[in-house]
């Protein structure tokens, strides 16, 4: 049972749970029969038997290990542990009708957020009209005053987006987070599909599954579209922080698949507001930088002066229109978790449309009423730091200790702008093949979108799985696993 009331600040609906609802099950209906689109897979599992499934699971792990598909998990002492990418062989299946709604909703959201960024860094009409509070933006860590009035190529800021979706207890798709800075995971989406096709070809014979392997081609096409010297002559690089970054595998994967150079900051140099790649034949002018380096470290002349990961002068080259940067610096303010609560209003303001995909109700800690309610009900909440990602800076209320809640309460009181809270949503579940048994685990979905001459949403995405029974934490950096995501053709 839910109690709803209007918030004073964001105007969003807030909900208080008086009871715990059951999670929606992706695979089973309420009477424990497989849903219609899972029936062919279920019949095949029954025919195959557990022993063969176990052998295929071992083959998948060995394949990922041999191919070097790894991910770095960080513990509390910040010591990284490199692990083989965790993958469950049973795919998640999304029908064509469900996907049509997801695709339309994502395109609408990304279009609105891009207009929001253009407005923030130019006229700020939305702030003057009182739709979004100015102090929310000006106090945001990722609002970059240094890039005011810079116009990126084609007015695009959000070239690559990974918007996280969940399904609530009624099976509705909700947006959980917007990721517009350097969202990772797309290489694992593709590797999951490659392994699935190799290990379980008989599954594919029973379904018409849409492709995801063309993502690098779509990305390359979009990056070329940004080139100041035209698409044909574009020199493109992927800028990586280096081998110690947890997503380094993905950086190398994308550079290789697109056939472009993988560069670190020391491989690039700026001359006369142009960016050059150092090669054995001399300097070669760069037109587009797909950067996987955070804003703070991108240019030591503009942001952090102690950064050795970026390129001195790259922002001036971007300002002069001699190089394109994807994603645009400053885009992070649009995926600030405190701004997230206003995205439905942002969609209505710029597009005049009703949001297709609803958002999760969000409490603003800068609002006194919201803050008092959350502090009194922390054990029912998920509390998040607004500028963190990957599951860091988060309190899962139901599994938290008294000491952890006290620590977060202190942090919230010290800096309310830095935190938001959301009611615990029981993420949907799906069967997984784990240790020789079929077990249900919670999951979410990160589809990837590319904004070039148009917005393309790749039909699929990275399904992230909470590998621990009952856990709602699906982040790969926190030990979560993954599934291949099948979007069915009409």
Short mmCIF file of C-alpha atoms in Angstrom, two decimals:
data_model
loop_
_atom_site.label_atom_id
_atom_site.label_comp_id
_atom_site.label_asym_id
_atom_site.label_seq_id
_atom_site.Cartn_x
_atom_site.Cartn_y
_atom_site.Cartn_z
CA UNK A 1 0.00 0.00 0.00
CA UNK A 2 1.38 3.40 -0.94
CA UNK A 3 0.83 6.84 0.48
CA UNK A 4 1.46 9.69 -1.97
CA UNK A 5 1.99 13.37 -1.36
CA UNK A 6 3.35 16.33 -3.28
CA UNK A 7 6.85 17.58 -2.53
CA UNK A 8 7.32 21.29 -2.19
CA UNK A 9 10.64 21.55 -4.05
CA UNK A 10 10.63 19.39 -7.12
CA UNK A 11 6.91 18.86 -7.31
CA UNK A 12 7.53 15.17 -7.76
CA UNK A 13 5.27 12.54 -6.31
CA UNK A 14 6.74 10.83 -3.30
CA UNK A 15 5.63 7.50 -1.99
CA UNK A 16 5.79 5.89 1.39
CA UNK A 17 5.63 2.16 1.60
CA UNK A 18 3.56 0.56 4.31
CA UNK A 19 4.36 -2.94 3.13
CA UNK A 20 6.93 -4.77 1.05
CA UNK A 21 5.68 -5.82 -2.39
CA UNK A 22 6.92 -8.84 -4.28
CA UNK A 23 9.45 -8.29 -7.04
CA UNK A 24 8.25 -8.72 -10.61
CA UNK A 25 9.59 -11.93 -12.14
CA UNK A 26 10.80 -11.58 -15.72
CA UNK A 27 10.65 -15.30 -16.42
CA UNK A 28 7.70 -16.67 -14.43
CA UNK A 29 4.06 -15.68 -14.40
CA UNK A 30 2.22 -15.57 -11.08
CA UNK A 31 1.29 -19.26 -11.39
CA UNK A 32 5.00 -20.14 -11.96
CA UNK A 33 4.51 -21.00 -15.61
CA UNK A 34 7.09 -19.39 -17.94
CA UNK A 35 5.89 -16.25 -19.71
CA UNK A 36 4.98 -16.86 -23.35
CA UNK A 37 8.19 -15.41 -24.81
CA UNK A 38 10.30 -17.59 -22.48
CA UNK A 39 8.49 -20.84 -23.25
CA UNK A 40 10.79 -22.01 -26.13
CA UNK A 41 13.84 -21.40 -23.95
CA UNK A 42 12.30 -23.22 -21.01
CA UNK A 43 11.41 -26.23 -23.17
CA UNK A 44 14.98 -26.34 -24.39
CA UNK A 45 16.39 -26.15 -20.86
CA UNK A 46 14.21 -29.09 -19.84
CA UNK A 47 15.38 -31.08 -22.85
CA UNK A 48 19.03 -30.17 -22.38
CA UNK A 49 19.29 -31.07 -18.73
CA UNK A 50 21.37 -29.66 -15.93
CA UNK A 51 24.55 -31.54 -16.81
CA UNK A 52 24.85 -30.00 -20.27
CA UNK A 53 23.95 -26.57 -18.93
CA UNK A 54 26.76 -26.92 -16.41
CA UNK A 55 29.23 -27.80 -19.16
CA UNK A 56 28.14 -24.79 -21.20
CA UNK A 57 28.52 -22.48 -18.20
CA UNK A 58 32.09 -23.73 -17.73
CA UNK A 59 32.76 -23.23 -21.47
CA UNK A 60 31.51 -19.65 -21.23
CA UNK A 61 33.79 -18.88 -18.29
CA UNK A 62 36.78 -20.45 -20.04
CA UNK A 63 36.06 -18.48 -23.22
CA UNK A 64 35.91 -15.18 -21.35
CA UNK A 65 39.10 -16.05 -19.48
CA UNK A 66 40.93 -17.01 -22.70
CA UNK A 67 39.76 -13.84 -24.46
CA UNK A 68 40.93 -11.71 -21.53
CA UNK A 69 37.48 -10.27 -20.80
CA UNK A 70 38.04 -8.96 -17.30
CA UNK A 71 36.85 -6.30 -14.90
CA UNK A 72 38.49 -4.76 -11.86
CA UNK A 73 36.62 -4.92 -8.55
CA UNK A 74 37.72 -2.56 -5.81
CA UNK A 75 37.50 -3.46 -2.14
CA UNK A 76 37.20 -1.05 0.77
CA UNK A 77 40.97 -0.60 0.91
CA UNK A 78 40.91 0.51 -2.78
CA UNK A 79 43.04 -2.46 -3.85
CA UNK A 80 41.81 -3.55 -7.27
CA UNK A 81 41.23 -7.21 -8.03
CA UNK A 82 41.01 -8.20 -11.68
CA UNK A 83 38.38 -10.85 -12.35
CA UNK A 84 36.99 -12.71 -15.32
CA UNK A 85 33.79 -10.97 -16.41
CA UNK A 86 30.90 -12.71 -14.54
CA UNK A 87 28.33 -13.97 -17.01
CA UNK A 88 25.18 -16.05 -16.64
CA UNK A 89 24.36 -18.14 -19.70
CA UNK A 90 20.55 -17.78 -19.53
CA UNK A 91 19.57 -14.67 -21.51
CA UNK A 92 17.05 -12.02 -20.57
CA UNK A 93 14.40 -11.61 -23.26
CA UNK A 94 12.53 -8.37 -24.07
CA UNK A 95 9.60 -8.44 -26.47
CA UNK A 96 9.34 -6.08 -29.45
CA UNK A 97 6.40 -4.25 -27.86
CA UNK A 98 8.29 -3.65 -24.61
CA UNK A 99 11.34 -2.47 -26.50
CA UNK A 100 9.35 0.00 -28.59
CA UNK A 101 8.34 1.81 -25.40
CA UNK A 102 11.90 1.73 -24.01
CA UNK A 103 13.40 3.05 -27.24
CA UNK A 104 10.88 5.89 -27.56
CA UNK A 105 11.32 6.84 -23.91
CA UNK A 106 15.11 6.89 -24.10
CA UNK A 107 15.16 9.01 -27.26
CA UNK A 108 12.77 11.48 -25.68
CA UNK A 109 14.82 11.68 -22.48
CA UNK A 110 18.18 12.11 -24.23
CA UNK A 111 16.82 14.76 -26.58
CA UNK A 112 15.48 16.75 -23.61
CA UNK A 113 18.65 16.41 -21.55
CA UNK A 114 20.74 17.58 -24.49
CA UNK A 115 18.55 20.70 -24.85
CA UNK A 116 18.87 21.22 -21.11
CA UNK A 117 22.69 21.22 -21.33
CA UNK A 118 22.70 23.58 -24.29
CA UNK A 119 20.46 25.95 -22.33
CA UNK A 120 22.50 25.71 -19.10
CA UNK A 121 25.73 26.66 -20.83
CA UNK A 122 24.15 29.49 -22.84
CA UNK A 123 20.97 31.41 -21.98
CA UNK A 124 19.83 29.45 -18.86
CA UNK A 125 16.21 30.06 -19.76
CA UNK A 126 15.03 27.09 -17.70
CA UNK A 127 16.58 28.59 -14.56
CA UNK A 128 15.10 32.02 -15.21
CA UNK A 129 11.66 30.44 -15.70
CA UNK A 130 11.95 28.70 -12.32
CA UNK A 131 11.57 25.16 -13.65
CA UNK A 132 14.88 24.07 -12.08
CA UNK A 133 16.25 25.93 -9.02
CA UNK A 134 19.43 27.86 -9.99
CA UNK A 135 21.17 26.96 -6.72
CA UNK A 136 20.78 23.28 -7.58
CA UNK A 137 22.87 23.84 -10.70
CA UNK A 138 25.39 26.35 -9.39
CA UNK A 139 26.19 24.15 -6.39
CA UNK A 140 26.48 21.02 -8.52
CA UNK A 141 29.96 19.49 -8.66
CA UNK A 142 29.68 18.80 -12.39
CA UNK A 143 28.45 22.21 -13.54
CA UNK A 144 31.53 23.56 -15.34
CA UNK A 145 31.60 27.36 -15.47
CA UNK A 146 34.78 27.15 -17.55
CA UNK A 147 32.84 25.99 -20.60
CA UNK A 148 30.09 28.63 -20.59
CA UNK A 149 29.19 29.80 -24.11
CA UNK A 150 31.24 27.10 -25.84
CA UNK A 151 29.15 25.57 -28.62
CA UNK A 152 29.99 21.93 -29.39
CA UNK A 153 29.63 20.56 -32.95
CA UNK A 154 25.95 20.25 -33.94
CA UNK A 155 24.97 21.37 -30.40
CA UNK A 156 25.37 17.80 -29.15
CA UNK A 157 26.58 17.20 -25.58
CA UNK A 158 25.34 13.67 -24.87
CA UNK A 159 26.93 11.58 -27.61
CA UNK A 160 27.00 8.34 -25.61
CA UNK A 161 24.42 7.62 -22.93
CA UNK A 162 23.82 4.65 -20.66
CA UNK A 163 20.50 5.19 -18.90
CA UNK A 164 19.79 2.61 -16.18
CA UNK A 165 16.31 1.07 -16.17
CA UNK A 166 14.58 -1.11 -13.63
CA UNK A 167 11.16 -2.75 -13.45
CA UNK A 168 9.03 -2.13 -10.40
CA UNK A 169 6.76 -4.61 -8.64
CA UNK A 170 4.09 -4.09 -11.33
CA UNK A 171 6.55 -4.74 -14.17
CA UNK A 172 6.72 -1.08 -15.27
CA UNK A 173 10.03 0.13 -16.66
CA UNK A 174 11.38 3.09 -14.64
CA UNK A 175 14.48 5.20 -15.16
CA UNK A 176 16.81 4.73 -12.19
CA UNK A 177 19.80 6.84 -13.27
CA UNK A 178 21.08 8.84 -16.21
CA UNK A 179 24.74 8.23 -17.12
CA UNK A 180 25.99 10.93 -19.50
CA UNK A 181 29.68 11.31 -18.68
CA UNK A 182 31.67 8.20 -19.55
CA UNK A 183 29.17 5.33 -19.18
CA UNK A 184 30.86 1.94 -19.37
CA UNK A 185 29.65 -1.56 -20.08
CA UNK A 186 29.04 -1.59 -23.81
CA UNK A 187 32.02 -3.85 -24.56
CA UNK A 188 30.64 -6.40 -22.10
CA UNK A 189 27.24 -6.22 -23.81
CA UNK A 190 28.94 -7.24 -27.05
CA UNK A 191 31.18 -9.88 -25.48
CA UNK A 192 28.13 -11.41 -23.79
CA UNK A 193 26.47 -11.76 -27.18
CA UNK A 194 29.58 -13.26 -28.80
CA UNK A 195 29.93 -15.85 -26.06
CA UNK A 196 26.21 -16.63 -26.07
CA UNK A 197 26.22 -17.28 -29.81
CA UNK A 198 29.25 -19.53 -29.45
CA UNK A 199 28.06 -21.48 -26.43
CA UNK A 200 24.32 -21.69 -27.02
CA UNK A 201 23.69 -21.51 -30.79
CA UNK A 202 20.63 -23.72 -30.40
CA UNK A 203 18.91 -21.00 -28.32
CA UNK A 204 19.20 -18.54 -31.19
CA UNK A 205 17.55 -21.00 -33.58
CA UNK A 206 14.34 -20.60 -31.58
CA UNK A 207 14.19 -16.79 -31.60
CA UNK A 208 14.63 -13.80 -33.91
CA UNK A 209 17.07 -11.73 -31.85
CA UNK A 210 18.13 -8.23 -32.91
CA UNK A 211 21.84 -7.52 -33.28
CA UNK A 212 24.02 -5.51 -30.89
CA UNK A 213 27.42 -6.23 -32.46
CA UNK A 214 27.15 -3.22 -34.77
CA UNK A 215 27.56 -0.77 -31.86
CA UNK A 216 31.21 0.11 -32.71
CA UNK A 217 30.18 0.90 -36.30
CA UNK A 218 27.39 3.18 -35.06
CA UNK A 219 29.76 4.88 -32.65
CA UNK A 220 32.40 5.43 -35.33
CA UNK A 221 29.79 6.90 -37.66
CA UNK A 222 28.60 9.30 -34.94
CA UNK A 223 32.16 10.37 -34.05
CA UNK A 224 32.97 11.04 -37.70
CA UNK A 225 29.83 13.18 -37.92
CA UNK A 226 31.40 15.47 -35.30
CA UNK A 227 34.67 16.03 -37.14
CA UNK A 228 35.41 19.72 -37.85
CA UNK A 229 37.31 18.75 -41.02
CA UNK A 230 34.58 16.45 -42.33
CA UNK A 231 33.86 12.78 -41.86
CA UNK A 232 36.12 11.46 -44.62
CA UNK A 233 39.36 12.89 -43.25
CA UNK A 234 38.58 12.50 -39.56
CA UNK A 235 41.31 11.33 -37.22
CA UNK A 236 39.71 9.89 -34.10
CA UNK A 237 41.29 8.71 -30.86
CA UNK A 238 39.97 7.05 -27.71
CA UNK A 239 41.53 8.86 -24.74
CA UNK A 240 42.04 6.49 -21.78
CA UNK A 241 43.33 7.19 -18.26
CA UNK A 242 45.51 4.10 -18.70
CA UNK A 243 45.89 0.49 -17.79
CA UNK A 244 44.95 0.94 -14.13
CA UNK A 245 41.45 2.19 -14.93
CA UNK A 246 38.77 -0.42 -14.15
CA UNK A 247 37.26 -0.02 -17.64
CA UNK A 248 40.58 -0.22 -19.53
CA UNK A 249 39.47 -3.42 -21.24
CA UNK A 250 36.54 -1.50 -22.72
CA UNK A 251 38.74 1.35 -23.93
CA UNK A 252 41.02 -1.04 -25.82
CA UNK A 253 38.04 -3.02 -27.14
CA UNK A 254 36.31 0.03 -28.62
CA UNK A 255 39.49 1.47 -30.15
CA UNK A 256 40.28 -1.87 -31.77
CA UNK A 257 36.74 -2.45 -33.05
CA UNK A 258 36.53 1.06 -34.53
CA UNK A 259 40.05 0.87 -35.98
CA UNK A 260 41.20 4.08 -34.26
CA UNK A 261 44.12 4.89 -32.00
CA UNK A 262 44.00 4.31 -28.24
CA UNK A 263 45.85 7.20 -26.62
CA UNK A 264 46.81 8.36 -23.17
CA UNK A 265 47.23 12.03 -22.33
CA UNK A 266 50.99 11.85 -22.89
CA UNK A 267 50.37 10.67 -26.48
CA UNK A 268 48.62 13.95 -27.38
CA UNK A 269 49.84 17.52 -27.54
CA UNK A 270 48.21 20.88 -28.32
CA UNK A 271 49.72 23.45 -30.70
CA UNK A 272 47.95 26.68 -31.72
CA UNK A 273 44.59 25.46 -30.40
CA UNK A 274 44.79 22.19 -32.28
CA UNK A 275 45.24 18.67 -30.87
CA UNK A 276 47.91 16.38 -32.32
CA UNK A 277 48.72 12.72 -31.92
CA UNK A 278 52.41 11.89 -31.58
CA UNK A 279 53.33 9.25 -34.17
CA UNK A 280 56.58 7.83 -35.53
CA UNK A 281 55.91 9.92 -38.68
CA UNK A 282 55.45 13.12 -36.68
CA UNK A 283 52.43 14.96 -35.35
CA UNK A 284 49.02 14.09 -36.82
CA UNK A 285 46.08 16.44 -36.21
CA UNK A 286 43.22 14.91 -34.24
CA UNK A 287 39.61 15.82 -35.08
CA UNK A 288 37.59 13.87 -32.54
CA UNK A 289 38.49 12.66 -29.06
CA UNK A 290 36.25 10.02 -27.50
CA UNK A 291 37.46 10.68 -24.02
CA UNK A 292 37.11 8.23 -21.13
CA UNK A 293 38.79 10.69 -18.77
CA UNK A 294 36.60 12.59 -16.30
CA UNK A 295 36.18 16.37 -16.62
CA UNK A 296 38.37 17.09 -13.60
CA UNK A 297 41.37 15.42 -15.22
CA UNK A 298 40.81 16.38 -18.85
CA UNK A 299 42.83 19.59 -19.08
CA UNK A 300 45.23 20.72 -16.31
CA UNK A 301 45.11 24.29 -17.64
CA UNK A 302 41.36 24.50 -16.99
CA UNK A 303 40.44 21.91 -14.37
CA UNK A 304 42.74 20.11 -11.91
CA UNK A 305 46.26 21.45 -12.37
CA UNK A 306 47.80 18.27 -10.92
CA UNK A 307 46.25 16.00 -13.54
CA UNK A 308 48.66 13.92 -15.62
CA UNK A 309 45.85 12.05 -17.39
CA UNK A 310 44.56 14.79 -19.66
CA UNK A 311 45.93 17.11 -22.33
CA UNK A 312 46.98 20.68 -21.59
CA UNK A 313 45.12 23.01 -23.95
CA UNK A 314 42.45 20.60 -25.16
CA UNK A 315 39.59 22.79 -23.89
CA UNK A 316 40.91 25.80 -25.81
CA UNK A 317 41.15 23.63 -28.93
CA UNK A 318 37.54 22.56 -28.36
CA UNK A 319 36.51 26.19 -27.78
CA UNK A 320 38.17 27.17 -31.06
CA UNK A 321 36.21 24.50 -32.91
CA UNK A 322 39.31 22.55 -33.98
CA UNK A 323 38.46 19.34 -32.16
CA UNK A 324 35.27 17.61 -31.00
CA UNK A 325 35.03 16.03 -27.55
CA UNK A 326 32.64 13.19 -26.76
CA UNK A 327 30.95 13.42 -24.40
CA UNK A 328 31.09 17.17 -24.07
CA UNK A 329 32.72 18.49 -20.89
CA UNK A 330 30.09 19.67 -18.43
CA UNK A 331 27.53 17.04 -19.45
CA UNK A 332 27.76 15.50 -15.98
CA UNK A 333 25.46 18.11 -14.44
CA UNK A 334 22.58 16.54 -16.39
CA UNK A 335 23.11 13.16 -14.72
CA UNK A 336 23.57 14.66 -11.26
CA UNK A 337 21.24 12.60 -9.08
CA UNK A 338 19.73 15.74 -7.55
CA UNK A 339 18.87 17.04 -11.04
CA UNK A 340 17.38 13.63 -11.92
CA UNK A 341 14.21 14.44 -9.96
CA UNK A 342 13.53 17.33 -12.36
CA UNK A 343 13.95 15.40 -15.61
CA UNK A 344 10.18 14.88 -16.10
CA UNK A 345 9.77 18.68 -15.80
CA UNK A 346 12.72 19.17 -18.18
CA UNK A 347 11.04 16.92 -20.77
CA UNK A 348 7.78 18.83 -20.50
CA UNK A 349 9.58 22.21 -20.64
CA UNK A 350 11.66 21.63 -23.77
CA UNK A 351 9.55 19.13 -25.69
CA UNK A 352 6.02 19.82 -24.46
CA UNK A 353 5.52 16.07 -24.05
CA UNK A 354 4.57 13.72 -21.24
CA UNK A 355 7.55 11.56 -20.17
CA UNK A 356 7.23 8.10 -21.69
CA UNK A 357 9.41 6.42 -19.06
CA UNK A 358 8.61 7.38 -15.45
CA UNK A 359 11.35 8.08 -12.91
CA UNK A 360 11.80 6.61 -9.45
CA UNK A 361 10.35 8.92 -6.74
CA UNK A 362 13.22 10.94 -5.28
CA UNK A 363 13.64 12.86 -2.03
CA UNK A 364 15.76 16.01 -2.13
CA UNK A 365 17.89 16.39 0.97
CA UNK A 366 17.94 20.16 0.44
CA UNK A 367 14.20 20.16 1.12
CA UNK A 368 13.60 20.27 4.90
CA UNK A 369 10.44 18.16 4.82
CA UNK A 370 12.04 15.52 2.60
CA UNK A 371 15.18 15.42 4.72
CA UNK A 372 13.31 14.95 7.99
CA UNK A 373 11.23 12.16 6.50
CA UNK A 374 14.29 10.34 5.14
CA UNK A 375 16.26 10.67 8.38
CA UNK A 376 13.31 9.09 10.22
CA UNK A 377 13.04 6.24 7.70
CA UNK A 378 16.58 5.48 6.60
CA UNK A 379 16.12 1.73 6.93
CA UNK A 380 13.54 1.90 4.10
CA UNK A 381 15.63 4.06 1.77
CA UNK A 382 18.43 3.91 -0.74
CA UNK A 383 20.59 6.99 -0.12
CA UNK A 384 23.00 8.08 -2.85
CA UNK A 385 25.75 10.65 -3.22
CA UNK A 386 24.70 12.75 -6.21
CA UNK A 387 27.97 12.73 -8.16
CA UNK A 388 29.06 9.13 -7.50
CA UNK A 389 28.55 6.10 -9.72
CA UNK A 390 29.30 2.41 -9.77
CA UNK A 391 27.52 1.81 -6.48
CA UNK A 392 29.96 3.96 -4.50
CA UNK A 393 28.74 6.49 -1.92
CA UNK A 394 25.48 4.60 -1.44
CA UNK A 395 23.59 3.33 1.60
CA UNK A 396 21.18 0.42 1.16
CA UNK A 397 18.87 1.09 4.10
CA UNK A 398 17.36 -2.39 4.64
CA UNK A 399 20.80 -4.05 4.91
CA UNK A 400 22.58 -1.19 6.70
CA UNK A 401 23.81 -1.16 10.28
CA UNK A 402 22.92 1.42 12.92
CA UNK A 403 26.45 2.82 12.68
CA UNK A 404 26.25 3.15 8.89
CA UNK A 405 22.92 4.99 9.10
CA UNK A 406 24.34 7.34 11.73
CA UNK A 407 27.33 8.06 9.50
CA UNK A 408 25.11 8.87 6.51
CA UNK A 409 22.80 11.02 8.65
CA UNK A 410 25.83 13.06 9.68
CA UNK A 411 26.96 13.44 6.07
CA UNK A 412 23.49 14.51 4.96
CA UNK A 413 23.26 17.16 7.66
CA UNK A 414 26.72 18.47 6.73
CA UNK A 415 26.03 18.71 3.00
CA UNK A 416 22.37 18.14 2.02
CA UNK A 417 23.04 19.06 -1.65
CA UNK A 418 25.32 16.07 -1.96
CA UNK A 419 22.65 13.43 -1.28
CA UNK A 420 19.27 12.20 -2.46
CA UNK A 421 17.14 9.30 -1.27
CA UNK A 422 14.76 6.94 -3.00
CA UNK A 423 12.39 4.32 -1.62
CA UNK A 424 13.66 0.77 -2.01
CA UNK A 425 12.23 -0.70 -5.19
CA UNK A 426 12.30 -4.46 -5.40
CA UNK A 427 14.15 -4.85 -8.71
CA UNK A 428 12.70 -7.47 -10.99
CA UNK A 429 14.11 -11.00 -10.85
CA UNK A 430 15.18 -13.54 -13.42
CA UNK A 431 16.35 -17.13 -13.27
CA UNK A 432 20.13 -17.67 -13.38
CA UNK A 433 22.17 -20.83 -13.66
CA UNK A 434 24.40 -20.71 -10.57
CA UNK A 435 26.43 -23.57 -9.10
CA UNK A 436 24.38 -26.19 -10.88
CA UNK A 437 20.99 -24.79 -9.85
CA UNK A 438 18.40 -22.43 -11.29
CA UNK A 439 18.17 -19.49 -8.87
CA UNK A 440 16.35 -16.17 -9.11
CA UNK A 441 18.34 -12.95 -8.79
CA UNK A 442 17.51 -9.24 -9.03
CA UNK A 443 18.66 -7.29 -12.09
CA UNK A 444 18.51 -4.01 -13.99
CA UNK A 445 19.21 -2.93 -17.57
CA UNK A 446 21.60 -0.39 -19.08
CA UNK A 447 20.75 0.24 -22.76
CA UNK A 448 23.24 2.34 -24.73
CA UNK A 449 22.33 5.26 -26.98
CA UNK A 450 24.44 7.15 -29.50
CA UNK A 451 23.65 10.72 -30.55
CA UNK A 452 25.09 11.57 -33.97
CA UNK A 453 23.07 12.74 -36.95
CA UNK A 454 20.16 11.07 -35.11
CA UNK A 455 19.69 9.20 -31.84
CA UNK A 456 20.26 5.45 -32.10
CA UNK A 457 19.35 3.12 -29.24
CA UNK A 458 21.08 -0.23 -29.63
CA UNK A 459 18.43 -2.98 -29.22
CA UNK A 460 19.68 -4.71 -26.10
CA UNK A 461 21.98 -3.47 -23.40
CA UNK A 462 23.88 -4.70 -20.43
CA UNK A 463 21.68 -6.63 -18.02
CA UNK A 464 23.41 -6.41 -14.65
CA UNK A 465 22.68 -9.10 -12.06
CA UNK A 466 23.00 -9.06 -8.27
CA UNK A 467 24.83 -12.36 -7.81
CA UNK A 468 24.13 -12.58 -4.07
CA UNK A 469 20.71 -13.93 -3.16
CA UNK A 470 18.37 -11.13 -2.06
CA UNK A 471 20.87 -8.37 -2.87
CA UNK A 472 19.76 -5.34 -4.89
CA UNK A 473 23.32 -4.21 -5.73
CA UNK A 474 23.95 -5.03 -9.38
CA UNK A 475 27.03 -2.87 -10.07
CA UNK A 476 29.91 -4.73 -11.69
CA UNK A 477 32.39 -2.81 -9.55
CA UNK A 478 30.58 -4.18 -6.48
CA UNK A 479 30.72 -7.82 -7.58
CA UNK A 480 27.60 -7.93 -9.76
CA UNK A 481 27.27 -10.20 -12.79
CA UNK A 482 25.64 -9.96 -16.20
CA UNK A 483 23.37 -11.56 -18.77
CA UNK A 484 22.99 -11.30 -22.50
CA UNK A 485 19.92 -9.17 -23.34
CA UNK A 486 17.78 -10.29 -26.23
CA UNK A 487 15.39 -7.87 -27.91
CA UNK A 488 13.05 -9.80 -30.18
CA UNK A 489 12.27 -8.66 -33.71
CA UNK A 490 8.63 -8.08 -34.65
#
